[in-house]
Tab-separated table of C-alpha atoms in Angstrom:
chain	number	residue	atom	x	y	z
D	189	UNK	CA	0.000	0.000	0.000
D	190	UNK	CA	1.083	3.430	-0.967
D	191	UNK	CA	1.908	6.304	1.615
D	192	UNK	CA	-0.881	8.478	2.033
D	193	UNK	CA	1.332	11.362	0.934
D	194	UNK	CA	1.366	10.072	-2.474
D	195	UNK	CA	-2.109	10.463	-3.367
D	196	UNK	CA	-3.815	13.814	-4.414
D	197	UNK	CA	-6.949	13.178	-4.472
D	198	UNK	CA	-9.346	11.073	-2.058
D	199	UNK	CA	-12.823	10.097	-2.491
D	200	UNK	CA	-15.197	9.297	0.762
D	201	UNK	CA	-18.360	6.851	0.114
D	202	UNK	CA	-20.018	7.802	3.081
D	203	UNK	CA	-18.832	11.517	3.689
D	204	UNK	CA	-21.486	12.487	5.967
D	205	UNK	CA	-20.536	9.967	8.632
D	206	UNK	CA	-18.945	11.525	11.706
D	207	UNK	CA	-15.586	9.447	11.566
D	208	UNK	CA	-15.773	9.731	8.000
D	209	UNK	CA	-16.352	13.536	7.510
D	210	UNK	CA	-13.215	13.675	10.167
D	211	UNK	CA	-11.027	11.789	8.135
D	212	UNK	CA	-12.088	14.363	4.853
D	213	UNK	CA	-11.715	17.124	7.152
D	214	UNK	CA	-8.034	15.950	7.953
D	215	UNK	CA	-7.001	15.285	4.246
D	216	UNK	CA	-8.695	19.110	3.256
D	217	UNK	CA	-6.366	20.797	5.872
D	218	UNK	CA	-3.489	18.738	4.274
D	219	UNK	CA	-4.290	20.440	1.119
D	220	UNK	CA	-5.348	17.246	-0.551
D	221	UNK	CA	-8.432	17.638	-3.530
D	222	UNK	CA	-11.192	15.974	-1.492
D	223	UNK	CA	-14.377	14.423	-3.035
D	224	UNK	CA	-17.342	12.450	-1.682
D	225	UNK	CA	-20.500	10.328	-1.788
D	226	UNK	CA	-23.984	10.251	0.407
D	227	UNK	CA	-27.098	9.526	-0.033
D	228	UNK	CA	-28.735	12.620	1.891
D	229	UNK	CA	-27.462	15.954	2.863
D	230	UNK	CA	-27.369	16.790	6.388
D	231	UNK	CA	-25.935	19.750	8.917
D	232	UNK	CA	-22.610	18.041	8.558
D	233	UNK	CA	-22.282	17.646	4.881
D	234	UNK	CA	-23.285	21.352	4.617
D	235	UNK	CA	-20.627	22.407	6.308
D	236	UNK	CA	-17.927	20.009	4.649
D	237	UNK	CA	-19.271	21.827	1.450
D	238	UNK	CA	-18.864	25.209	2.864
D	239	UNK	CA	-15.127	24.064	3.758
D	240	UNK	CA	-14.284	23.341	0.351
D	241	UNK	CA	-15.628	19.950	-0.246
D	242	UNK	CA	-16.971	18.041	-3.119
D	243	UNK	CA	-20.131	16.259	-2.879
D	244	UNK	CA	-22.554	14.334	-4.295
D	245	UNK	CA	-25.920	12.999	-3.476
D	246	UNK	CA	-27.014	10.725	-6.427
D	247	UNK	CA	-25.296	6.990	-6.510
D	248	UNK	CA	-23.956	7.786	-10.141
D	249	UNK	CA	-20.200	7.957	-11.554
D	250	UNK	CA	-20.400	11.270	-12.827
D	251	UNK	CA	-17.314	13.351	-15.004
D	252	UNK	CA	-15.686	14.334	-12.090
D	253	UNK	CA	-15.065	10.209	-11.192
D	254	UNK	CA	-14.283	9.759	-14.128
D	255	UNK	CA	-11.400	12.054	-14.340
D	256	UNK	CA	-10.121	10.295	-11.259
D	257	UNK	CA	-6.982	7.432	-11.932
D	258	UNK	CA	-6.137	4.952	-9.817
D	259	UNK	CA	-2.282	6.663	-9.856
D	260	UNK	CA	-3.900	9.541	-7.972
D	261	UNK	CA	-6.882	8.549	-5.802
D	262	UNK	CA	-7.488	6.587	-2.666
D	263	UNK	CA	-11.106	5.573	-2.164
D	264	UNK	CA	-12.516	5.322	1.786
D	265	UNK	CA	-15.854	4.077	2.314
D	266	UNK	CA	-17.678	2.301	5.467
D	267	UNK	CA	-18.913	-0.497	6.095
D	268	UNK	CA	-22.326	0.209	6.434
D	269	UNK	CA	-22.201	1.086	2.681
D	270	UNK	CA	-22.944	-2.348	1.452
D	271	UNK	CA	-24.249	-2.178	-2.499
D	272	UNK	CA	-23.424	1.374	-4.677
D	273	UNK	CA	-22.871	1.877	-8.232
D	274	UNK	CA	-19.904	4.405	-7.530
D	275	UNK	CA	-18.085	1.692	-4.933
D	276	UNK	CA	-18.362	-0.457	-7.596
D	277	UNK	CA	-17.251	1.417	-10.173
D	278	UNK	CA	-14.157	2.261	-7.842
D	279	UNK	CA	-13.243	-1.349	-7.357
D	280	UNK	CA	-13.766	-2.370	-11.074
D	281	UNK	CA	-11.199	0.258	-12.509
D	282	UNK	CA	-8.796	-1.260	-9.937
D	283	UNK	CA	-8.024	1.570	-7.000
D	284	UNK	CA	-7.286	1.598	-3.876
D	285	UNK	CA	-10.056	1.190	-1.931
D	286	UNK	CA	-9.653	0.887	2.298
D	287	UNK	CA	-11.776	1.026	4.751
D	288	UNK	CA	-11.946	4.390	7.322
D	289	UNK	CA	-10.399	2.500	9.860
D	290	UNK	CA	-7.563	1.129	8.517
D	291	UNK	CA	-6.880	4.950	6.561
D	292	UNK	CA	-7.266	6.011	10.200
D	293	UNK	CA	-4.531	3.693	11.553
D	294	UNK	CA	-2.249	4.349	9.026
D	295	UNK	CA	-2.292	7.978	10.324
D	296	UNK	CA	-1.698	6.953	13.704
D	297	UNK	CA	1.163	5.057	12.788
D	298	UNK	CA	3.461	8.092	12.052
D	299	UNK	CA	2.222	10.086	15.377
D	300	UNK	CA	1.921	9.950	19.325
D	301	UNK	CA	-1.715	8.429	19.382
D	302	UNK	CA	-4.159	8.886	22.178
D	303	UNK	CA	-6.714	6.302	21.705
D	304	UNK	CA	-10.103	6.681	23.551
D	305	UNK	CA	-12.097	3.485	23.579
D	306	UNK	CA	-15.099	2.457	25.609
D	307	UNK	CA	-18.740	1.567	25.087
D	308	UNK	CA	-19.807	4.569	26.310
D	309	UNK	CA	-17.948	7.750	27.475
D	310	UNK	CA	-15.632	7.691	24.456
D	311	UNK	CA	-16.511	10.852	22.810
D	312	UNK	CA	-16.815	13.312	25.616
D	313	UNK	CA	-13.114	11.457	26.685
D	314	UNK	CA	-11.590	11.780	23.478
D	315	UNK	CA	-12.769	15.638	22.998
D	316	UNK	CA	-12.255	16.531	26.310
D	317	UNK	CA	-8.334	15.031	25.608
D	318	UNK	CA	-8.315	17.021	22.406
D	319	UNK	CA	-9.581	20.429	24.352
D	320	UNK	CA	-6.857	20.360	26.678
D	321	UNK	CA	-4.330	19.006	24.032
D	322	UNK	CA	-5.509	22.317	22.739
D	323	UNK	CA	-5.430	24.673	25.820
D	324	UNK	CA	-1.169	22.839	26.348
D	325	UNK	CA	-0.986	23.868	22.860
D	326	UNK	CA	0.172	20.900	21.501
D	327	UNK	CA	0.762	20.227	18.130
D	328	UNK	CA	-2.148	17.332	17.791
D	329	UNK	CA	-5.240	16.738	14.938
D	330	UNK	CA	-8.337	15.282	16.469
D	331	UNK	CA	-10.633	12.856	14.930
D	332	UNK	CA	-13.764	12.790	16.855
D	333	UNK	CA	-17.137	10.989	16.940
D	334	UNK	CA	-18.950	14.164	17.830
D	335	UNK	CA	-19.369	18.109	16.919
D	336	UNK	CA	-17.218	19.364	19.937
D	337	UNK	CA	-18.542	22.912	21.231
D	338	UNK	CA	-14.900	24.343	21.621
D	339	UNK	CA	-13.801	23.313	17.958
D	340	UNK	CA	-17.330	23.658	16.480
D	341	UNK	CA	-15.948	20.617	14.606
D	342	UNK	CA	-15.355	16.595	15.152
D	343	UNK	CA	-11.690	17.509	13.522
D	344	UNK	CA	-9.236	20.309	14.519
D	345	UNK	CA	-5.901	20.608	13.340
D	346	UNK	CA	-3.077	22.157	15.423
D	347	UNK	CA	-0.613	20.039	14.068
D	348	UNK	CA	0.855	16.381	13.070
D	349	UNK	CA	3.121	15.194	16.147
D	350	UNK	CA	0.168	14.023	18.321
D	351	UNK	CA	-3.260	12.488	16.883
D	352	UNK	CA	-6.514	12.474	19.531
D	353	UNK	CA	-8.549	9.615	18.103
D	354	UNK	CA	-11.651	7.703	19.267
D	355	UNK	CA	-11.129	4.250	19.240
D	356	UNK	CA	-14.402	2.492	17.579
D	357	UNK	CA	-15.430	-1.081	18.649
D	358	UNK	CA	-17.820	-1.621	15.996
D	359	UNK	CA	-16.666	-3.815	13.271
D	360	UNK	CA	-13.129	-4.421	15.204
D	361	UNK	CA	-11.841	-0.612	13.890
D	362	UNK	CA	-9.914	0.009	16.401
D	363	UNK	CA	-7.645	-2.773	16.001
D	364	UNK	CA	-6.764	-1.124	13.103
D	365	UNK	CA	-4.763	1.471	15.400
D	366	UNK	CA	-1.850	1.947	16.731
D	367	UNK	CA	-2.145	3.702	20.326
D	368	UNK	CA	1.041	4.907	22.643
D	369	UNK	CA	-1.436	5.947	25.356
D	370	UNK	CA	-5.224	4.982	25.632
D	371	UNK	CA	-8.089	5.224	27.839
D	372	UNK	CA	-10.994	2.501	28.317
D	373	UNK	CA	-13.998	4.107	29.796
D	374	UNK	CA	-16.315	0.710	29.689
D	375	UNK	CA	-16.698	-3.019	28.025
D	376	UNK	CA	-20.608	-3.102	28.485
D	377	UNK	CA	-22.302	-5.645	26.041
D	378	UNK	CA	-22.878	-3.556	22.691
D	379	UNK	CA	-22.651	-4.517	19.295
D	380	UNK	CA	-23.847	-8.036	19.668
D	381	UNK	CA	-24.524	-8.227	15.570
D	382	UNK	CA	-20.909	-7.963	15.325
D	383	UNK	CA	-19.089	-10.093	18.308
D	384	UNK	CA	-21.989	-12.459	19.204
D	385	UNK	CA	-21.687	-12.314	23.011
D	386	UNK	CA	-20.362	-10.886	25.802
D	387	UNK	CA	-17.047	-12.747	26.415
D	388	UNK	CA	-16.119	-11.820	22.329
D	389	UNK	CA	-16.389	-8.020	23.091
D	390	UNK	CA	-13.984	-8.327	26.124
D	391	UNK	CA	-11.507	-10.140	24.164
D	392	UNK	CA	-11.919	-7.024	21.975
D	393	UNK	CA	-11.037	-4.828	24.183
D	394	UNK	CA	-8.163	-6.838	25.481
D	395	UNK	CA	-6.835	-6.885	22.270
D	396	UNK	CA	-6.984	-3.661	21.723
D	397	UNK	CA	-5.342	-2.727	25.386
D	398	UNK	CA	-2.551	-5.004	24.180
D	399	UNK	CA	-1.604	-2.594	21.124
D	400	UNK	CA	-0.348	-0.276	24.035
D	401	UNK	CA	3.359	-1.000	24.628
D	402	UNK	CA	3.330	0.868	27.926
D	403	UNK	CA	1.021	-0.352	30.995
D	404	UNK	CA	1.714	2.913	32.450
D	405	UNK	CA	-0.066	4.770	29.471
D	406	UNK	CA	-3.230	2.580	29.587
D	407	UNK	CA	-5.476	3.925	31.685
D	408	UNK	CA	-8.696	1.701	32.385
D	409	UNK	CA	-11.662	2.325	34.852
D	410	UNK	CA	-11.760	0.903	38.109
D	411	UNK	CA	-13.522	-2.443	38.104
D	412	UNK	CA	-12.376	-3.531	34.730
D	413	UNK	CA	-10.596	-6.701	34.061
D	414	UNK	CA	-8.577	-6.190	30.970
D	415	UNK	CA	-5.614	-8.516	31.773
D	416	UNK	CA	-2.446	-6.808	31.651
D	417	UNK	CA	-0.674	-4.002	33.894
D	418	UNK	CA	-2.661	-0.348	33.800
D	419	UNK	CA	-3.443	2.630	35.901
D	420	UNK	CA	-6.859	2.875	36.936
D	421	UNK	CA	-9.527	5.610	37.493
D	422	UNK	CA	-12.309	5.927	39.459
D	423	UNK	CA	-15.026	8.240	41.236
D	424	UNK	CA	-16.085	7.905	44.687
D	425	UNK	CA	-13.459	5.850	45.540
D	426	UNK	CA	-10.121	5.282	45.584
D	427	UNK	CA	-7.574	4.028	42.266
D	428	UNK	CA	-4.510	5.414	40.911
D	429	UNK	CA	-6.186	8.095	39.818
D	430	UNK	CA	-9.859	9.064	41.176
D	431	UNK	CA	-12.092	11.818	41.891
D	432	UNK	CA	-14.736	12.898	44.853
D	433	UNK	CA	-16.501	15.833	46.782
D	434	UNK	CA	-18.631	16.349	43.537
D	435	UNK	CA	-21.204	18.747	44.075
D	436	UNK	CA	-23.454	21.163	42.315
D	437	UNK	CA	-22.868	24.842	43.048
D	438	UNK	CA	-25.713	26.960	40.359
D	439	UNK	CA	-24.635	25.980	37.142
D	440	UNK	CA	-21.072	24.111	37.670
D	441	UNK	CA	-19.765	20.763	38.959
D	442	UNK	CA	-17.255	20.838	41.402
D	443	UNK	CA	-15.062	18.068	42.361
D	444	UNK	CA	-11.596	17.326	43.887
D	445	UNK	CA	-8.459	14.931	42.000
D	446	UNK	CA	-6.073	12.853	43.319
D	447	UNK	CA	-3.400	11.109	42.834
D	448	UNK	CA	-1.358	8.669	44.440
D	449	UNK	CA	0.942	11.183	46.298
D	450	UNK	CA	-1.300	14.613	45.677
D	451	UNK	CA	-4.749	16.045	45.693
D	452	UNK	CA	-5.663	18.776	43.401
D	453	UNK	CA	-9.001	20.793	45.098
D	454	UNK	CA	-12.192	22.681	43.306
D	455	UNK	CA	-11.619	21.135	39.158
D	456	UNK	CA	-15.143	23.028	38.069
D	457	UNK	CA	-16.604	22.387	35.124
D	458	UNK	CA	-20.237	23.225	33.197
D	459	UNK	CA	-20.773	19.568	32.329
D	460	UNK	CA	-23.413	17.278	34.636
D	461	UNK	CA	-23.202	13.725	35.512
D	462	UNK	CA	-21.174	11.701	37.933
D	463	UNK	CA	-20.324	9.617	34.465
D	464	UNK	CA	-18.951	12.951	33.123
D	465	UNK	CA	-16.697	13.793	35.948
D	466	UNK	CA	-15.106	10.128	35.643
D	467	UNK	CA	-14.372	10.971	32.027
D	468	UNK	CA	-12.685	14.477	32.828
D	469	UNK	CA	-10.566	11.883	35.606
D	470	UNK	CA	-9.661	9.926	32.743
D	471	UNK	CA	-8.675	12.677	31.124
D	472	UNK	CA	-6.596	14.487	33.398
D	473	UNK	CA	-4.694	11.605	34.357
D	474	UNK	CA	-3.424	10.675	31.009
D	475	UNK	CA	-2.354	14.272	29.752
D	476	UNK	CA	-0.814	14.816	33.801
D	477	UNK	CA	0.897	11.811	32.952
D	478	UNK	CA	1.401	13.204	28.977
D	479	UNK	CA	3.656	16.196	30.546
D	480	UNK	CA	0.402	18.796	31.298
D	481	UNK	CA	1.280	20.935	34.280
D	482	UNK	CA	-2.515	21.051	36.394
D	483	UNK	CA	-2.724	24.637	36.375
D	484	UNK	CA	-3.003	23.838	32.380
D	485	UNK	CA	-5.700	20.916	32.849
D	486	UNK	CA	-7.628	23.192	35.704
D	487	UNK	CA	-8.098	25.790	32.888
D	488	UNK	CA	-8.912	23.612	30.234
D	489	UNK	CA	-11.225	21.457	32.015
D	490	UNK	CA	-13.134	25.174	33.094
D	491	UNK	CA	-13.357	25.689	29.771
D	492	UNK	CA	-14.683	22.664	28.126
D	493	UNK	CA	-18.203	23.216	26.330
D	494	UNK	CA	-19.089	19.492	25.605
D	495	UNK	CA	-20.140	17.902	22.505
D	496	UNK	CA	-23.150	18.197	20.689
D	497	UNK	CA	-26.326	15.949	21.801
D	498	UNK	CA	-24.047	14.602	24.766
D	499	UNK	CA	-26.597	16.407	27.319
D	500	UNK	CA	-26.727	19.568	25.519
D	501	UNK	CA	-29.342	21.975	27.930
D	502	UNK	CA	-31.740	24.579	27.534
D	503	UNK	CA	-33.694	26.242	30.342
D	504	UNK	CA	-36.098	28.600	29.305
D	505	UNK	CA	-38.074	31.596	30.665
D	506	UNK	CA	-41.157	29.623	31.675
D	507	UNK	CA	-38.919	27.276	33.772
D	508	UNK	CA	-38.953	24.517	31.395
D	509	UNK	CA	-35.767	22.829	30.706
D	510	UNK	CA	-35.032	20.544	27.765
D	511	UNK	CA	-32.229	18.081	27.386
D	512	UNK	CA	-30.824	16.525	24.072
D	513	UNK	CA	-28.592	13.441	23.850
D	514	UNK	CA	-26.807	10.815	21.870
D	515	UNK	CA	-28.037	7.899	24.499
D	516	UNK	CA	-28.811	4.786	22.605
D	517	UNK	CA	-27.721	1.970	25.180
D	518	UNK	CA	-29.746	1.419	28.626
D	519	UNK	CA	-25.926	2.210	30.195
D	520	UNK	CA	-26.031	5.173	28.563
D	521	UNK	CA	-29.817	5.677	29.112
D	522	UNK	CA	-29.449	4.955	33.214
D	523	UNK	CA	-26.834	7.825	33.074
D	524	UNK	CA	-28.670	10.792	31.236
D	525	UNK	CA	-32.010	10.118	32.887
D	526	UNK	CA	-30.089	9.223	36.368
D	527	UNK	CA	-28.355	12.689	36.095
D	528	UNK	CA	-32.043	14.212	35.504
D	529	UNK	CA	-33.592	12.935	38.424
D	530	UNK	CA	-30.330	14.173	40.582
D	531	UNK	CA	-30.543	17.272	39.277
D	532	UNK	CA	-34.227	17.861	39.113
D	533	UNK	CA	-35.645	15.332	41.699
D	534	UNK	CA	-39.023	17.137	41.980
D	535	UNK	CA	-39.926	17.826	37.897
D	536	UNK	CA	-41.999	15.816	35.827
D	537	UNK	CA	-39.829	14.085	33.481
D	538	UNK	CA	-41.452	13.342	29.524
D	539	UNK	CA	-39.170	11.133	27.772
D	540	UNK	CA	-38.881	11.092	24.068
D	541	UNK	CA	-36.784	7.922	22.986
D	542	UNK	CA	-35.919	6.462	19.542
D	543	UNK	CA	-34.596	3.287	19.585
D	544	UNK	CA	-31.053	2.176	17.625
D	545	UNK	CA	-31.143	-0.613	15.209
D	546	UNK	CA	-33.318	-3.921	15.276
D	547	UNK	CA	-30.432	-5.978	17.300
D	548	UNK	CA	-29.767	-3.762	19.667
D	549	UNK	CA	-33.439	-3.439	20.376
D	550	UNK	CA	-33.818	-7.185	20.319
D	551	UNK	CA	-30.716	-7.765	22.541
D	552	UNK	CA	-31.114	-5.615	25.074
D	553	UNK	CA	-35.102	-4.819	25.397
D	554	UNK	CA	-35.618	-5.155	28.697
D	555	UNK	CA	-32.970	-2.670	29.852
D	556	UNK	CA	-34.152	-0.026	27.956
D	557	UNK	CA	-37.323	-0.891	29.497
D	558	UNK	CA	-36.078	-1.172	32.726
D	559	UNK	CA	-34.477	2.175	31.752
D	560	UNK	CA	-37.089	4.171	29.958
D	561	UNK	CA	-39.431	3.098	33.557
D	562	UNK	CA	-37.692	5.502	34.879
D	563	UNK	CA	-39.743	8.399	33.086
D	564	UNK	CA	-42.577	9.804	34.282
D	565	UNK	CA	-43.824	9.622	30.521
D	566	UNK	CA	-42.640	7.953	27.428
D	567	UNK	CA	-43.039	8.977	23.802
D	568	UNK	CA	-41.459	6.229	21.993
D	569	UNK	CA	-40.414	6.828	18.360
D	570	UNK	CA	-40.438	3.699	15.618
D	571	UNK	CA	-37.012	2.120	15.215
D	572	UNK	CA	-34.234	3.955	13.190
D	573	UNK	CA	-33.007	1.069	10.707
D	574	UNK	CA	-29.570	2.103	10.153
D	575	UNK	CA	-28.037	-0.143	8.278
D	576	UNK	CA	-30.792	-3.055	9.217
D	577	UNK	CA	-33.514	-4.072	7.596
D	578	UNK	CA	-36.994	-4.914	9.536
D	579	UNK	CA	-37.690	-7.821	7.787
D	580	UNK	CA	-34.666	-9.697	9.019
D	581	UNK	CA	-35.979	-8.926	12.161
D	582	UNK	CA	-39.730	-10.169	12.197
D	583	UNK	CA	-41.476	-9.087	15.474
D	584	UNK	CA	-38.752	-6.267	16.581
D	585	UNK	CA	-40.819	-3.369	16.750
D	586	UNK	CA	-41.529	-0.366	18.858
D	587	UNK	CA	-44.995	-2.020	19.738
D	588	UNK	CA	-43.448	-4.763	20.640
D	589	UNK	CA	-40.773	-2.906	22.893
D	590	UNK	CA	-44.033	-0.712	24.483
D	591	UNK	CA	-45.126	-4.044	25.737
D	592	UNK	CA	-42.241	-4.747	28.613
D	593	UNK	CA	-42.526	-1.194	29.656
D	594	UNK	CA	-44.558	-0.984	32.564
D	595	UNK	CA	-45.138	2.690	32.584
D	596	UNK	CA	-48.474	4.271	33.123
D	597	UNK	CA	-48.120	6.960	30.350
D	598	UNK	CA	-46.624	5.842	27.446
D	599	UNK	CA	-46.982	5.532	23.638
D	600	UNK	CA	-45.529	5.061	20.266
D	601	UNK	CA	-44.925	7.972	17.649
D	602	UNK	CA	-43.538	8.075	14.462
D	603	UNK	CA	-41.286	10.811	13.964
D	604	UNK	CA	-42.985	12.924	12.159
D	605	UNK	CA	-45.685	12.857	14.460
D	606	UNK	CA	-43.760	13.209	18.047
D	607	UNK	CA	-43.203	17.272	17.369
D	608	UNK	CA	-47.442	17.785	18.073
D	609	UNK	CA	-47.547	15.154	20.276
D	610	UNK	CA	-44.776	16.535	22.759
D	611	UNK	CA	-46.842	19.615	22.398
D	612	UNK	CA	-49.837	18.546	23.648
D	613	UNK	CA	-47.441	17.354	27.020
D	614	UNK	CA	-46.984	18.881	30.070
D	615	UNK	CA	-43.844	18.392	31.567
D	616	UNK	CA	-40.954	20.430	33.694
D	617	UNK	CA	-38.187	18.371	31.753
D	618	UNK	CA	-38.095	17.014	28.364
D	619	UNK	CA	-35.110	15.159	27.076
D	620	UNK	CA	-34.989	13.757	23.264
D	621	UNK	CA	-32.341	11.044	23.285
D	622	UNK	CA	-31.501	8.866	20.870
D	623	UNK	CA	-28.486	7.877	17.922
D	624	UNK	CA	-31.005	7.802	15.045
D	625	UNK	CA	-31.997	11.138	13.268
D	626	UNK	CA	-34.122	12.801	16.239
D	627	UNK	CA	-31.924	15.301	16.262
D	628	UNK	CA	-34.417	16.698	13.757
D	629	UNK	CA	-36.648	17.895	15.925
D	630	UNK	CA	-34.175	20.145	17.935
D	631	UNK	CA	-34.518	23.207	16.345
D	632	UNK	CA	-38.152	23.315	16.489
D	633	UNK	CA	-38.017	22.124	20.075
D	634	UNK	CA	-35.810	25.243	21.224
D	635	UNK	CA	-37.703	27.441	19.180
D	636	UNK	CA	-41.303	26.312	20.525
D	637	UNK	CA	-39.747	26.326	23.723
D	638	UNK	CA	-38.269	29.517	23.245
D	639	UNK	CA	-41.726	31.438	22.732
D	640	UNK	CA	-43.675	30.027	25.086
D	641	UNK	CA	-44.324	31.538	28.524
């Protein structure tokens, strides 16, 4: 395989996927000619076009492919691109075609990686690394699987020594890597259409903690059994590295860091959740550890915004407060909702859910019912497909989901329906999560929200 030097031009099947638009992002600043396939446009692939970047919408091999060569032109696509004209076109005139992850870990291969891998917690970890990467000013590019709020971006570019990358499970990606340091935030069951069971995702990730040559740059929450030497993190109690005395003081987290030898008082940050503050513990003890002074990470960690849909909040003249996140696991789901009924122990909570994929419904139904219980009402949203297709899984439904959940108030919605229907709702908090395309009704969530008194 050529060095990705040598090629001019690259062509993304799939552009508007997060780790995918990252990757185009990356090869634009390098001053590469980048070009680009997908099948709907989208916030994202907007603003790729606003930056510069080719794309097109229709599955057809238009002049512009044409004048591509196979001398010139490295092809990236994703897996869940299965069947497409253009891919096929691609491999029939004989280029190089890879997949994102193993472009991604040929990147990594000539740089200081940071891998962030986990189940859950990965992106807020890996852009919370690349924000204070960012406040050390080091010279690092970031490949995210989320819009940060500091870099308005899932890529940022201050240079080629260091990369910041999250380290995907799905599909076995991020074997493709190869990490110097690296966090693992959690091994939950996920994925189960990939690995099969439980035990296969744990060798995963103990494959993956055995790319790191160093034990003392693998840093791995408390409680999990990777087999090999680490440092480990924790909250609430004590590790290598853990955190405690959270507390809420207005609008900011508090919370104290320690170390083996030291304790570091008052880290305050905007971002809520006991699951957050064992990310930013992560975080701190890998760049501490990296050569950042704490007067550096203190600042940094002040000045963190989040990512986008990762518990993104809006509280609103009529006291109302709405919530928006990325939750699509009932780990992930016991954490946002959790954090909600911390926070706001005495508001009525309406729910607005859409599930993530067929298997993941089927596999793990009745935790998200066990999780979704937890509302004081449900609005449950039909099944984003993805790359699935229902009629491989006969029976999977949202109906069918309904049925374990044993709250009182609950009901199904498609989405074009839920906007009315939430609406008609009264509620003090209202959280949309899902992975799926809610994140279309946002805007006319704030706005509604926005107006009313």
């Amino acid at each position: 395989m050529k060095a990705l030097a040598t090629y001019q031009n690259f062509y993304f099947v799939g552009i508007g996927g997060i780790g995918m638009s990252a990757l185009a992002r990356y090869f634009n600043a390098w001053g590469k000619t980048v070009l680009g396939y997908d099948k709907m446009q989208t916030k994202l692939t907007k603003a790729l076009v606003e930056e510069g970047i080719d794309i097109q919408f229709e599955d057809s091999v238009n002049d512009k492919i044409k004048n591509l060569t196979p001398e010139n032109t490295l092809v990236i696509f994703t897996p869940a691109i299965k069947k497409l004209d253009i891919l096929n076109h691609f491999n029939h005139q004989k280029f190089d075609v890879l997949k994102r992850a193993k472009v991604l870990g040929m990147i990594t291969e000539n740089t200081d990686c940071i891998a962030i891998a986990g189940t859950h917690g990965k992106t807020t970890t890996s852009s919370l690394v690349a924000h204070l990467c960012e406040e050390a000013n080091l010279p690092f590019s970031c490949f995210l699987g989320g819009i940060a709020e500091n870099f308005k971006s899932n890529f940022h570019f201050n240079g080629s020594d260091i990369s910041v990358v999250e380290a995907d499970e799905y599909d076995r990606s991020f074997l493709t890597l190869s990490p110097d340091w690296a966090v693992i935030t959690s091994t939950d069951a996920d994925h189960l259409d990939i690995y099969g069971d439980n035990a296969t995702i744990q060798k995963g990730f103990q494959d993956f903690a055995d790319l790191v040559p160093e034990g003392q740059q693998l840093f791995v929450r408390k409680g999990i059994t990777i087999g090999r030497e680490t440092k480990t993190y924790a909250v609430n109690e004590e590790a290598d590295y853990y955190s405690d005395n959270i507390r809420e003081i207005g609008d900011k987290i508090y919370f104290d860091f320690h170390t083996s030898t030291e304790e570091f008082d008052d880290f305050v940050w905007e971002i809520p959740g006991i699951h957050n503050v064992e990310n930013a513990t992560a975080a701190i003890a890998l760049l501490n550890n990296f050569g950042v002074d704490f007067e550096t990470l203190k600042k940094g960690i002040a000045s963190f915004k989040g990512i986008k849909r990762r518990y993104t909040k809006h509280n609103f003249d009529s006291g109302k407060i709405y919530i928006d996140d990325y939750a699509h696991h009932p780990t992930e789901l016991n954490a946002v909702i959790g954090s909600i009924k911390t926070f706001y122990p005495n508001q009525k909570l309406l729910v607005v859910f859409q599930p993530h994929l067929f298997s993941r419904t089927k596999d793990f139904a009745d935790g998200f019912a066990e999780s979704l219980d937890k509302a004081d009402e449900l609005i449950l949203l039909d099944i984003y497909p993805a790359r699935e297709l229902q009629e491989n899984f006969e029976g999977i439904t949202s109906d069918w989901l309904l049925e374990k959940i044993t709250l009182e108030k609950k009901e199904v919605s498609t989405l074009e329906e839920a906007f009315n229907k939430i609406k008609e709702k009264d509620f003090d908090v209202l959280l949309t999560v899902g992975a799926g395309n809610i994140d279309t009704l946002y805007d006319g969530i704030v706005e509604w929200l926005s107006d009313k008194k």
